[in-house]
CSV table of C-alpha atoms in Angstrom, one decimal:
chain,number,residue,atom,x,y,z
A,1,UNK,CA,0.0,0.1,0.1
A,2,UNK,CA,2.6,2.3,0.9
A,3,UNK,CA,4.6,1.6,-2.4
A,4,UNK,CA,1.4,2.2,-4.3
A,5,UNK,CA,1.0,5.7,-2.5
A,6,UNK,CA,4.6,6.7,-3.3
A,7,UNK,CA,4.0,5.6,-7.0
A,8,UNK,CA,0.7,7.6,-7.4
A,9,UNK,CA,2.5,10.9,-5.7
A,10,UNK,CA,5.5,10.5,-7.9
A,11,UNK,CA,3.1,10.4,-10.9
A,12,UNK,CA,1.5,13.5,-9.5
A,13,UNK,CA,4.5,15.3,-9.0
A,14,UNK,CA,5.5,14.5,-12.7
A,15,UNK,CA,2.3,16.0,-14.0
A,16,UNK,CA,2.6,19.0,-12.1
A,17,UNK,CA,6.1,19.2,-13.4
A,18,UNK,CA,4.7,18.7,-16.8
A,19,UNK,CA,1.5,21.1,-16.4
A,20,UNK,CA,4.1,23.7,-14.9
A,21,UNK,CA,6.5,23.9,-18.0
A,22,UNK,CA,3.6,23.6,-20.4
A,23,UNK,CA,2.0,26.6,-18.5
A,24,UNK,CA,5.3,28.7,-18.6
A,25,UNK,CA,5.9,27.8,-22.6
A,26,UNK,CA,2.2,29.2,-22.9
A,27,UNK,CA,3.4,32.4,-21.0
A,28,UNK,CA,6.5,32.6,-23.4
A,29,UNK,CA,4.3,32.3,-26.4
A,30,UNK,CA,2.1,35.2,-25.2
A,31,UNK,CA,4.9,37.7,-24.3
A,32,UNK,CA,6.5,36.6,-27.7
A,33,UNK,CA,3.0,37.5,-29.2
A,34,UNK,CA,2.8,41.2,-27.5
A,35,UNK,CA,6.6,41.7,-28.8
A,36,UNK,CA,5.5,41.1,-32.3
A,37,UNK,CA,2.0,43.1,-31.7
A,38,UNK,CA,4.3,46.1,-30.5
A,39,UNK,CA,6.4,46.0,-33.6
A,40,UNK,CA,3.6,46.0,-35.8
A,41,UNK,CA,1.9,49.1,-33.9
A,42,UNK,CA,5.4,50.9,-34.2
A,43,UNK,CA,5.5,49.9,-37.9
A,44,UNK,CA,1.9,51.3,-38.5
A,45,UNK,CA,2.8,54.6,-36.8
A,46,UNK,CA,5.6,55.0,-39.3
A,47,UNK,CA,8.3,54.5,-36.2
A,48,UNK,CA,9.7,51.2,-37.6
A,49,UNK,CA,13.0,51.1,-35.6
A,50,UNK,CA,14.7,48.9,-38.6
A,51,UNK,CA,14.4,51.6,-40.7
A,52,UNK,CA,17.1,53.4,-38.8
A,53,UNK,CA,20.1,52.8,-40.3
A,54,UNK,CA,22.8,55.1,-38.1
A,55,UNK,CA,23.4,56.6,-34.8
A,56,UNK,CA,25.8,59.0,-33.6
A,57,UNK,CA,27.6,57.5,-30.4
A,58,UNK,CA,29.9,60.2,-28.2
A,59,UNK,CA,30.7,58.0,-25.4
A,60,UNK,CA,30.6,54.2,-23.9
A,61,UNK,CA,29.0,53.5,-20.5
A,62,UNK,CA,32.5,53.2,-18.6
A,63,UNK,CA,34.2,56.1,-20.6
A,64,UNK,CA,31.0,58.6,-18.9
A,65,UNK,CA,32.2,57.1,-15.4
A,66,UNK,CA,35.7,57.3,-15.9
A,67,UNK,CA,35.6,60.8,-17.2
A,68,UNK,CA,32.9,61.8,-14.8
A,69,UNK,CA,34.2,65.0,-13.1
A,70,UNK,CA,35.0,66.4,-16.8
A,71,UNK,CA,31.6,65.1,-18.0
A,72,UNK,CA,29.3,66.3,-15.3
A,73,UNK,CA,26.5,68.6,-16.5
A,74,UNK,CA,27.7,68.0,-20.3
A,75,UNK,CA,25.7,66.5,-23.1
A,76,UNK,CA,26.7,62.6,-24.2
A,77,UNK,CA,24.9,60.0,-26.3
A,78,UNK,CA,25.1,56.3,-25.8
A,79,UNK,CA,23.9,53.3,-27.3
A,80,UNK,CA,22.9,49.7,-25.9
A,81,UNK,CA,20.7,47.2,-25.1
A,82,UNK,CA,18.0,48.2,-22.4
A,83,UNK,CA,18.8,45.5,-19.1
A,84,UNK,CA,16.4,47.1,-16.7
A,85,UNK,CA,13.8,49.1,-16.7
A,86,UNK,CA,11.4,50.7,-13.5
A,87,UNK,CA,8.5,52.9,-14.7
A,88,UNK,CA,7.4,55.2,-11.8
A,89,UNK,CA,4.5,57.4,-13.5
A,90,UNK,CA,5.9,60.3,-15.0
A,91,UNK,CA,9.5,59.4,-14.7
A,92,UNK,CA,11.4,56.1,-14.9
A,93,UNK,CA,14.8,54.5,-14.6
A,94,UNK,CA,16.7,52.1,-17.3
A,95,UNK,CA,20.2,50.7,-17.6
A,96,UNK,CA,21.7,50.7,-20.7
A,97,UNK,CA,24.4,47.8,-21.4
A,98,UNK,CA,27.0,48.7,-24.3
A,99,UNK,CA,30.5,47.2,-25.2
A,100,UNK,CA,32.3,48.6,-21.9
A,101,UNK,CA,29.7,47.9,-19.2
A,102,UNK,CA,26.3,49.7,-18.3
A,103,UNK,CA,25.2,52.8,-17.1
A,104,UNK,CA,21.8,54.0,-15.4
A,105,UNK,CA,19.4,56.8,-17.4
A,106,UNK,CA,16.8,58.6,-16.0
A,107,UNK,CA,14.2,59.0,-18.6
A,108,UNK,CA,11.1,61.8,-17.7
A,109,UNK,CA,8.3,62.7,-19.5
A,110,UNK,CA,8.7,66.4,-18.9
A,111,UNK,CA,12.1,66.0,-20.5
A,112,UNK,CA,11.9,64.0,-23.6
A,113,UNK,CA,8.3,64.9,-24.4
A,114,UNK,CA,4.9,63.6,-23.7
A,115,UNK,CA,4.4,61.1,-26.9
A,116,UNK,CA,8.0,59.7,-26.5
A,117,UNK,CA,7.6,59.1,-23.1
A,118,UNK,CA,4.4,57.0,-23.8
A,119,UNK,CA,6.6,55.1,-26.3
A,120,UNK,CA,9.4,54.5,-24.0
A,121,UNK,CA,6.9,53.0,-21.6
A,122,UNK,CA,6.0,50.2,-23.7
A,123,UNK,CA,9.7,49.2,-24.6
A,124,UNK,CA,10.8,45.9,-23.7
A,125,UNK,CA,14.0,44.6,-21.8
A,126,UNK,CA,16.2,43.6,-24.6
A,127,UNK,CA,15.5,46.6,-27.0
A,128,UNK,CA,18.5,48.6,-28.1
A,129,UNK,CA,18.2,52.4,-27.1
A,130,UNK,CA,19.8,55.4,-28.5
A,131,UNK,CA,19.9,57.8,-25.6
A,132,UNK,CA,21.1,61.8,-25.5
A,133,UNK,CA,21.3,63.8,-22.3
A,134,UNK,CA,23.1,65.1,-19.3
A,135,UNK,CA,25.7,63.5,-17.2
A,136,UNK,CA,24.7,63.8,-13.4
A,137,UNK,CA,24.7,62.3,-10.0
A,138,UNK,CA,21.6,61.2,-8.3
A,139,UNK,CA,20.8,61.5,-5.0
A,140,UNK,CA,22.0,58.2,-3.8
A,141,UNK,CA,25.5,59.0,-5.5
A,142,UNK,CA,24.9,56.5,-8.6
A,143,UNK,CA,26.1,58.0,-12.2
A,144,UNK,CA,23.8,58.7,-14.3
A,145,UNK,CA,22.5,60.3,-17.7
A,146,UNK,CA,19.4,62.9,-17.3
A,147,UNK,CA,17.7,61.6,-21.1
A,148,UNK,CA,16.6,64.4,-23.2
A,149,UNK,CA,15.8,61.9,-26.1
A,150,UNK,CA,15.4,58.3,-26.5
A,151,UNK,CA,15.3,56.5,-29.9
A,152,UNK,CA,14.4,52.9,-30.3
A,153,UNK,CA,17.2,51.4,-32.6
A,154,UNK,CA,16.2,48.0,-32.6
A,155,UNK,CA,13.1,46.0,-31.3
A,156,UNK,CA,14.1,42.7,-29.4
A,157,UNK,CA,11.4,40.0,-30.4
A,158,UNK,CA,12.7,37.3,-28.4
A,159,UNK,CA,13.1,37.3,-24.2
A,160,UNK,CA,16.4,37.4,-22.4
A,161,UNK,CA,16.9,34.9,-19.5
A,162,UNK,CA,15.8,35.9,-16.2
A,163,UNK,CA,18.3,38.5,-15.0
A,164,UNK,CA,19.3,36.9,-11.7
A,165,UNK,CA,19.6,33.4,-13.2
A,166,UNK,CA,21.2,34.3,-16.2
A,167,UNK,CA,22.0,32.1,-19.0
A,168,UNK,CA,23.3,28.8,-17.0
A,169,UNK,CA,22.5,26.2,-19.4
A,170,UNK,CA,26.3,25.4,-20.5
A,171,UNK,CA,25.4,24.0,-23.7
A,172,UNK,CA,23.2,26.8,-24.6
A,173,UNK,CA,25.7,29.2,-23.7
A,174,UNK,CA,28.0,27.8,-26.2
A,175,UNK,CA,25.3,27.6,-29.1
A,176,UNK,CA,23.9,30.9,-28.0
A,177,UNK,CA,27.3,32.7,-27.7
A,178,UNK,CA,25.4,35.9,-28.5
A,179,UNK,CA,23.2,35.6,-25.3
A,180,UNK,CA,25.8,34.5,-23.3
A,181,UNK,CA,27.6,37.7,-24.0
A,182,UNK,CA,24.6,39.7,-22.9
A,183,UNK,CA,24.1,38.1,-19.9
A,184,UNK,CA,27.3,37.1,-18.6
A,185,UNK,CA,30.1,40.1,-18.3
A,186,UNK,CA,32.8,37.7,-17.2
A,187,UNK,CA,32.2,36.1,-20.6
A,188,UNK,CA,32.5,39.3,-22.5
A,189,UNK,CA,36.1,40.2,-20.5
A,190,UNK,CA,37.3,36.6,-21.6
A,191,UNK,CA,37.1,37.5,-25.1
A,192,UNK,CA,38.4,40.9,-24.7
A,193,UNK,CA,41.4,39.5,-23.0
A,194,UNK,CA,41.4,37.0,-26.2
A,195,UNK,CA,41.6,40.1,-28.3
A,196,UNK,CA,44.4,41.5,-26.1
A,197,UNK,CA,46.4,38.4,-26.1
A,198,UNK,CA,46.6,38.3,-29.9
A,199,UNK,CA,47.4,42.1,-30.4
A,200,UNK,CA,50.0,41.6,-27.7
A,201,UNK,CA,51.9,38.9,-29.4
A,202,UNK,CA,51.7,40.6,-32.7
A,203,UNK,CA,53.0,44.0,-30.8
A,204,UNK,CA,56.1,41.7,-29.3
A,205,UNK,CA,56.9,39.8,-32.6
A,206,UNK,CA,56.8,43.2,-34.6
A,207,UNK,CA,59.3,44.8,-32.5
A,208,UNK,CA,61.3,41.9,-33.0
A,209,UNK,CA,61.6,42.2,-36.5
A,210,UNK,CA,59.3,39.5,-37.8
A,211,UNK,CA,56.8,39.4,-40.3
A,212,UNK,CA,53.1,38.3,-40.2
A,213,UNK,CA,52.2,36.6,-43.6
A,214,UNK,CA,49.3,34.2,-44.3
A,215,UNK,CA,49.5,30.8,-46.0
A,216,UNK,CA,46.9,28.1,-47.6
A,217,UNK,CA,44.2,26.3,-45.5
A,218,UNK,CA,43.3,24.4,-48.3
A,219,UNK,CA,46.7,21.8,-49.2
A,220,UNK,CA,47.0,18.6,-51.0
A,221,UNK,CA,49.4,17.3,-48.5
A,222,UNK,CA,48.6,18.4,-44.9
A,223,UNK,CA,51.9,18.0,-43.1
A,224,UNK,CA,53.7,19.4,-40.3
A,225,UNK,CA,51.9,17.7,-37.0
A,226,UNK,CA,51.0,14.1,-36.1
A,227,UNK,CA,47.2,14.6,-36.5
A,228,UNK,CA,44.2,13.0,-38.8
A,229,UNK,CA,43.4,15.9,-41.7
A,230,UNK,CA,39.8,16.9,-42.6
A,231,UNK,CA,39.3,16.1,-46.3
A,232,UNK,CA,37.4,17.8,-48.8
A,233,UNK,CA,36.8,17.9,-52.8
A,234,UNK,CA,37.6,21.3,-54.8
A,235,UNK,CA,35.0,20.5,-57.6
A,236,UNK,CA,36.8,23.2,-60.2
A,237,UNK,CA,39.8,21.5,-60.4
A,238,UNK,CA,38.3,17.8,-59.7
A,239,UNK,CA,40.8,17.6,-57.1
A,240,UNK,CA,40.7,16.0,-53.3
A,241,UNK,CA,42.2,18.4,-50.9
A,242,UNK,CA,42.6,18.5,-47.0
A,243,UNK,CA,42.5,20.9,-44.3
A,244,UNK,CA,45.8,22.2,-43.1
A,245,UNK,CA,46.6,20.6,-39.6
A,246,UNK,CA,50.1,22.9,-39.2
A,247,UNK,CA,51.5,26.1,-40.5
A,248,UNK,CA,54.9,24.8,-40.8
A,249,UNK,CA,55.9,23.4,-44.2
A,250,UNK,CA,54.7,26.8,-46.0
A,251,UNK,CA,56.3,28.9,-43.3
A,252,UNK,CA,59.6,27.1,-44.1
A,253,UNK,CA,59.4,27.5,-47.9
A,254,UNK,CA,59.4,31.6,-47.0
A,255,UNK,CA,62.5,30.8,-45.0
A,256,UNK,CA,64.3,29.4,-48.1
A,257,UNK,CA,63.2,32.4,-49.9
A,258,UNK,CA,65.2,34.7,-47.7
A,259,UNK,CA,62.2,35.9,-45.3
A,260,UNK,CA,64.3,35.7,-42.2
A,261,UNK,CA,61.3,35.9,-39.4
A,262,UNK,CA,57.8,35.1,-40.2
A,263,UNK,CA,54.8,34.4,-38.1
A,264,UNK,CA,51.2,33.4,-38.8
A,265,UNK,CA,48.2,33.2,-36.6
A,266,UNK,CA,45.6,31.1,-38.1
A,267,UNK,CA,43.2,28.3,-37.9
A,268,UNK,CA,44.4,24.8,-38.3
A,269,UNK,CA,42.1,21.8,-38.4
A,270,UNK,CA,42.6,18.3,-37.1
A,271,UNK,CA,39.9,15.6,-37.2
A,272,UNK,CA,40.3,14.4,-33.4
A,273,UNK,CA,38.1,14.6,-30.6
A,274,UNK,CA,36.4,16.9,-28.3
A,275,UNK,CA,37.5,17.6,-24.5
A,276,UNK,CA,38.4,20.6,-22.3
A,277,UNK,CA,41.3,21.1,-24.0
A,278,UNK,CA,40.6,19.9,-27.9
A,279,UNK,CA,38.3,21.7,-30.3
A,280,UNK,CA,38.7,20.2,-34.0
A,281,UNK,CA,39.4,24.0,-35.1
A,282,UNK,CA,41.7,26.1,-32.9
A,283,UNK,CA,43.8,28.9,-33.2
A,284,UNK,CA,47.9,28.0,-33.8
A,285,UNK,CA,50.5,30.6,-34.1
A,286,UNK,CA,53.8,29.6,-35.4
A,287,UNK,CA,56.9,31.5,-36.2
A,288,UNK,CA,60.1,30.9,-37.8
A,289,UNK,CA,63.6,32.5,-37.4
A,290,UNK,CA,66.7,31.9,-39.5
A,291,UNK,CA,70.2,31.8,-38.0
A,292,UNK,CA,68.9,30.8,-34.6
A,293,UNK,CA,68.0,27.4,-32.9
A,294,UNK,CA,65.9,25.8,-30.3
A,295,UNK,CA,68.0,27.3,-27.3
A,296,UNK,CA,66.8,31.0,-29.2
A,297,UNK,CA,63.3,29.6,-29.3
A,298,UNK,CA,63.3,29.4,-25.5
A,299,UNK,CA,64.7,32.8,-25.0
A,300,UNK,CA,61.8,34.0,-27.4
A,301,UNK,CA,59.0,32.1,-25.5
A,302,UNK,CA,60.3,33.0,-21.9
A,303,UNK,CA,60.0,36.8,-23.2
A,304,UNK,CA,57.0,36.7,-25.2
A,305,UNK,CA,55.0,34.7,-22.3
A,306,UNK,CA,55.9,37.4,-19.8
A,307,UNK,CA,55.3,40.3,-22.1
A,308,UNK,CA,51.7,39.0,-22.9
A,309,UNK,CA,51.0,38.4,-19.3
A,310,UNK,CA,51.8,41.5,-18.4
A,311,UNK,CA,50.0,43.4,-21.1
A,312,UNK,CA,46.9,41.2,-20.5
A,313,UNK,CA,46.6,40.6,-16.8
A,314,UNK,CA,49.0,43.3,-15.7
A,315,UNK,CA,51.1,40.4,-13.3
A,316,UNK,CA,53.6,38.4,-14.3
A,317,UNK,CA,52.2,35.6,-11.8
A,318,UNK,CA,49.4,34.0,-13.5
A,319,UNK,CA,46.5,32.1,-11.1
A,320,UNK,CA,44.9,29.0,-12.9
A,321,UNK,CA,42.5,27.1,-10.5
A,322,UNK,CA,44.6,26.3,-7.6
A,323,UNK,CA,47.9,27.1,-9.1
A,324,UNK,CA,49.9,30.0,-9.4
A,325,UNK,CA,52.6,30.2,-11.9
A,326,UNK,CA,55.3,32.8,-11.6
A,327,UNK,CA,56.5,33.8,-15.0
A,328,UNK,CA,59.2,36.6,-13.6
A,329,UNK,CA,61.7,33.8,-12.8
A,330,UNK,CA,63.8,31.8,-15.5
A,331,UNK,CA,61.8,28.9,-16.8
A,332,UNK,CA,63.2,25.5,-15.6
A,333,UNK,CA,64.9,23.6,-18.6
A,334,UNK,CA,65.2,19.8,-18.6
A,335,UNK,CA,65.7,16.9,-20.7
A,336,UNK,CA,62.8,14.5,-21.6
A,337,UNK,CA,65.2,11.7,-20.4
A,338,UNK,CA,66.1,13.6,-17.2
A,339,UNK,CA,62.3,14.4,-16.4
A,340,UNK,CA,61.2,10.8,-17.3
A,341,UNK,CA,64.2,9.2,-14.4
A,342,UNK,CA,63.1,11.9,-12.0
A,343,UNK,CA,59.5,11.3,-11.6
A,344,UNK,CA,59.5,7.3,-12.9
A,345,UNK,CA,62.6,6.3,-11.6
A,346,UNK,CA,63.6,5.0,-15.0
A,347,UNK,CA,66.7,6.2,-16.8
A,348,UNK,CA,66.6,6.0,-20.6
A,349,UNK,CA,70.2,6.7,-20.9
A,350,UNK,CA,70.5,2.9,-19.5
A,351,UNK,CA,68.2,1.4,-22.0
A,352,UNK,CA,69.9,0.5,-25.4
A,353,UNK,CA,67.5,-1.6,-27.5
A,354,UNK,CA,63.7,-1.8,-28.3
A,355,UNK,CA,63.3,-4.9,-26.1
A,356,UNK,CA,64.8,-3.5,-22.9
A,357,UNK,CA,62.2,-0.5,-23.4
A,358,UNK,CA,59.6,-3.1,-23.9
A,359,UNK,CA,60.4,-4.7,-21.0
A,360,UNK,CA,60.3,-1.5,-18.4
A,361,UNK,CA,57.5,-0.4,-20.0
A,362,UNK,CA,55.9,-3.5,-18.9
A,363,UNK,CA,57.2,-3.6,-15.6
A,364,UNK,CA,55.9,-0.1,-15.0
A,365,UNK,CA,52.4,-0.9,-16.6
A,366,UNK,CA,53.0,1.5,-19.3
A,367,UNK,CA,50.7,0.4,-22.4
A,368,UNK,CA,52.4,0.5,-25.7
A,369,UNK,CA,51.9,-0.6,-29.2
A,370,UNK,CA,53.7,-3.3,-31.7
A,371,UNK,CA,54.8,-0.4,-33.9
A,372,UNK,CA,56.3,2.0,-31.2
A,373,UNK,CA,60.1,2.4,-31.1
A,374,UNK,CA,62.4,2.7,-28.1
A,375,UNK,CA,61.8,6.6,-28.7
A,376,UNK,CA,58.2,6.1,-28.7
A,377,UNK,CA,58.0,4.3,-25.4
A,378,UNK,CA,60.2,7.2,-23.6
A,379,UNK,CA,57.7,9.7,-25.0
A,380,UNK,CA,54.8,7.3,-23.4
A,381,UNK,CA,56.8,7.3,-19.8
A,382,UNK,CA,56.7,11.1,-19.9
A,383,UNK,CA,53.2,11.2,-20.6
A,384,UNK,CA,52.4,8.9,-18.0
A,385,UNK,CA,54.5,10.0,-15.3
A,386,UNK,CA,55.8,13.4,-16.1
A,387,UNK,CA,53.6,16.0,-17.5
A,388,UNK,CA,51.1,16.5,-14.6
A,389,UNK,CA,53.9,17.7,-12.3
A,390,UNK,CA,55.1,20.4,-14.7
A,391,UNK,CA,53.1,23.1,-13.1
A,392,UNK,CA,55.6,26.0,-13.4
A,393,UNK,CA,56.8,27.0,-16.7
A,394,UNK,CA,59.2,24.6,-18.2
A,395,UNK,CA,61.0,23.5,-21.2
A,396,UNK,CA,61.1,19.7,-22.0
A,397,UNK,CA,64.3,19.3,-24.3
A,398,UNK,CA,65.7,16.7,-26.5
A,399,UNK,CA,63.2,14.3,-27.6
A,400,UNK,CA,63.7,11.2,-29.1
A,401,UNK,CA,64.2,11.3,-33.0
A,402,UNK,CA,61.2,8.7,-33.7
A,403,UNK,CA,58.9,11.2,-32.4
A,404,UNK,CA,60.2,14.3,-34.4
A,405,UNK,CA,60.3,13.9,-38.2
A,406,UNK,CA,61.1,17.7,-38.9
A,407,UNK,CA,63.8,18.0,-36.5
A,408,UNK,CA,67.5,18.4,-36.6
A,409,UNK,CA,69.5,15.7,-34.8
A,410,UNK,CA,71.6,16.4,-31.6
A,411,UNK,CA,75.2,16.2,-33.1
A,412,UNK,CA,76.4,14.2,-30.0
A,413,UNK,CA,73.4,12.2,-29.4
A,414,UNK,CA,71.8,11.4,-32.9
A,415,UNK,CA,69.1,9.1,-31.3
A,416,UNK,CA,67.6,12.5,-29.9
A,417,UNK,CA,67.0,15.8,-31.6
A,418,UNK,CA,67.0,19.5,-30.8
A,419,UNK,CA,63.3,20.1,-29.7
A,420,UNK,CA,61.7,21.3,-26.8
A,421,UNK,CA,57.9,21.5,-25.6
A,422,UNK,CA,56.9,24.2,-23.1
A,423,UNK,CA,54.6,23.2,-20.4
A,424,UNK,CA,52.7,25.1,-17.4
A,425,UNK,CA,50.2,23.8,-15.6
A,426,UNK,CA,50.7,20.0,-16.8
A,427,UNK,CA,49.8,21.5,-20.0
A,428,UNK,CA,51.8,21.5,-23.4
A,429,UNK,CA,51.8,25.0,-24.5
A,430,UNK,CA,54.1,25.3,-27.1
A,431,UNK,CA,56.5,22.9,-29.3
A,432,UNK,CA,59.6,24.0,-31.0
A,433,UNK,CA,62.5,22.8,-33.0
A,434,UNK,CA,66.1,23.2,-34.3
A,435,UNK,CA,64.6,23.0,-37.8
A,436,UNK,CA,65.7,20.1,-39.9
A,437,UNK,CA,67.2,21.6,-43.4
A,438,UNK,CA,69.2,18.5,-44.5
A,439,UNK,CA,67.1,17.5,-47.7
A,440,UNK,CA,68.7,14.0,-47.6
A,441,UNK,CA,68.1,13.5,-43.8
A,442,UNK,CA,64.5,14.9,-44.2
A,443,UNK,CA,63.5,12.6,-47.2
A,444,UNK,CA,64.7,9.7,-44.9
A,445,UNK,CA,62.4,11.1,-42.2
A,446,UNK,CA,59.6,11.2,-44.6
A,447,UNK,CA,60.1,7.5,-46.0
A,448,UNK,CA,59.8,6.4,-42.5
A,449,UNK,CA,56.6,8.5,-42.0
A,450,UNK,CA,55.3,6.6,-45.1
A,451,UNK,CA,55.9,3.2,-43.3
A,452,UNK,CA,54.1,4.4,-40.3
A,453,UNK,CA,51.3,5.7,-42.5
A,454,UNK,CA,51.4,2.1,-44.2
A,455,UNK,CA,51.1,0.2,-41.1
A,456,UNK,CA,48.0,1.8,-39.8
A,457,UNK,CA,49.3,5.4,-38.1
A,458,UNK,CA,46.5,7.7,-39.8
A,459,UNK,CA,48.1,10.2,-38.2
A,460,UNK,CA,51.9,10.0,-39.9
A,461,UNK,CA,53.0,12.4,-42.6
A,462,UNK,CA,52.8,11.8,-46.2
A,463,UNK,CA,56.2,13.0,-48.3
A,464,UNK,CA,55.8,16.3,-49.5
A,465,UNK,CA,58.1,16.4,-52.8
A,466,UNK,CA,57.9,20.3,-52.9
A,467,UNK,CA,58.9,20.9,-49.6
A,468,UNK,CA,62.1,18.6,-50.1
A,469,UNK,CA,62.8,20.5,-53.3
A,470,UNK,CA,62.6,23.8,-51.3
A,471,UNK,CA,65.2,22.6,-48.9
A,472,UNK,CA,67.4,21.3,-51.8
A,473,UNK,CA,67.4,25.1,-52.6
A,474,UNK,CA,69.1,25.5,-49.4
A,475,UNK,CA,67.2,26.5,-46.0
A,476,UNK,CA,69.7,28.4,-43.3
A,477,UNK,CA,69.9,27.2,-39.7
A,478,UNK,CA,66.4,28.0,-38.4
A,479,UNK,CA,64.7,28.0,-35.3
A,480,UNK,CA,60.6,27.2,-35.5
A,481,UNK,CA,58.0,27.2,-32.5
A,482,UNK,CA,54.3,26.6,-32.7
A,483,UNK,CA,52.0,28.1,-29.7
A,484,UNK,CA,48.3,26.9,-28.8
A,485,UNK,CA,46.6,30.2,-28.9
A,486,UNK,CA,43.7,29.0,-27.0
A,487,UNK,CA,45.3,27.4,-24.3
A,488,UNK,CA,47.3,30.4,-24.0
A,489,UNK,CA,44.1,32.3,-23.6
A,490,UNK,CA,42.6,29.6,-21.2
A,491,UNK,CA,45.8,30.2,-19.1
A,492,UNK,CA,45.5,33.9,-19.5
A,493,UNK,CA,41.9,34.1,-18.1
A,494,UNK,CA,41.7,31.4,-15.9
A,495,UNK,CA,39.2,29.7,-18.3
A,496,UNK,CA,38.5,26.1,-17.4
A,497,UNK,CA,37.5,24.5,-20.9
A,498,UNK,CA,38.9,25.3,-24.5
A,499,UNK,CA,35.1,26.3,-25.7
A,500,UNK,CA,35.2,29.1,-22.6
A,501,UNK,CA,37.8,30.6,-25.0
A,502,UNK,CA,36.4,29.8,-28.3
A,503,UNK,CA,33.5,32.2,-29.4
A,504,UNK,CA,31.8,29.3,-31.5
A,505,UNK,CA,33.3,26.3,-30.5
A,506,UNK,CA,32.3,23.2,-32.3
A,507,UNK,CA,28.6,21.6,-31.1
A,508,UNK,CA,27.0,18.4,-32.1
A,509,UNK,CA,24.0,19.2,-34.2
A,510,UNK,CA,20.9,19.3,-32.2
A,511,UNK,CA,19.2,17.7,-35.6
A,512,UNK,CA,21.4,14.2,-34.8
């Protein structure tokens, strides 16, 4: 009997919830209908806001607040979205939100006129208004604008989320970023800072004599990284093409052509999974500098990160989650072999054969595949035992040749290459080489990649004959580096996921 009562009660709750949801939807539909009716009335009265093509703005909200002492008593014109309205008979208050923040406006019938005031009272939260008036301070001390004219610039036909709860559905925030930007000031601040990160990088590199260039996104051979490309078809030439996975090979061609310092900031595309640090399209910055090596790239990285952090956050101390990372101190530099020895106890200098590497991997429960060579297993140890510990800025140097097909060998130890990865917060933030400029060695590396491809490694590189031809013409000793811009922005803004720093991240279709 008790179970039956519980079941009946649960059904009643479900029905009540369903009824409440249906009632809310009916209320929303009614409110939307009213907004459309208001627009129809405006059009009938010859006041269609969508006919307005221009509105001259003199100040943003924060400008008025920052320069209040100079502007008090003077006329200003602002424009933005009305986020709040309180009507009190012959006078009302509203809040206007624009790019830089929001400001209160006092709207009185006697100041703007009886008919404009009657119109104003019918405006809805979400409508975009232009307001001209005098800067003043209210009796409660709030900096405000006393409106002398109010212009409806755009009618909002949708309803914004309820202001106290905001837009909290994470999936909806990413799909409707435009609403997210309206409702969540911190989201807008993140993307303002993203823009500052990019402009700071450009300022720093331009100051170092680098030239910004653009290279193709549609390529016949997507090389320069270990990743699966997206494929497409170009109808005009009846050719299959790929979206680039890297910027590397074209930028190196420019070094061959005599452009000694080049960089590109652009989207690359990798047909991989989605998680908190990966999106199939993301922003990469690669730069190449002739007549330097990976040590020169370390110095550049260290100086660039300090510069950008100071420009964007005002500090060389970055806080991310529970960690603080100090960029003011010299960044640690450690070889991959020494890092693996420190955190796993295994010294790969003492491991000389593939059989020995496999044996120690089994002993330490590190899973590997049949195709993996000794250097691959070293890298698996690094990923398993080391990465999570690299919180403070750290350069991990001298990778095994098996995982570095475009990098110069170390002259004193050809099993390893002059490469580093830059880590912070346990994340790889950048990848750099002393670039391989020997065309004969490069052809051999490509042949090894082709063998991996034939063995089923979908991320291996194809031979790029035109790139080999460029190297044959002659490329000077060169240092190169790739930065993941999105992770850099995550770090600078304390954002938990890559989707939080992409305006429009890749989402599964709602039709699926």
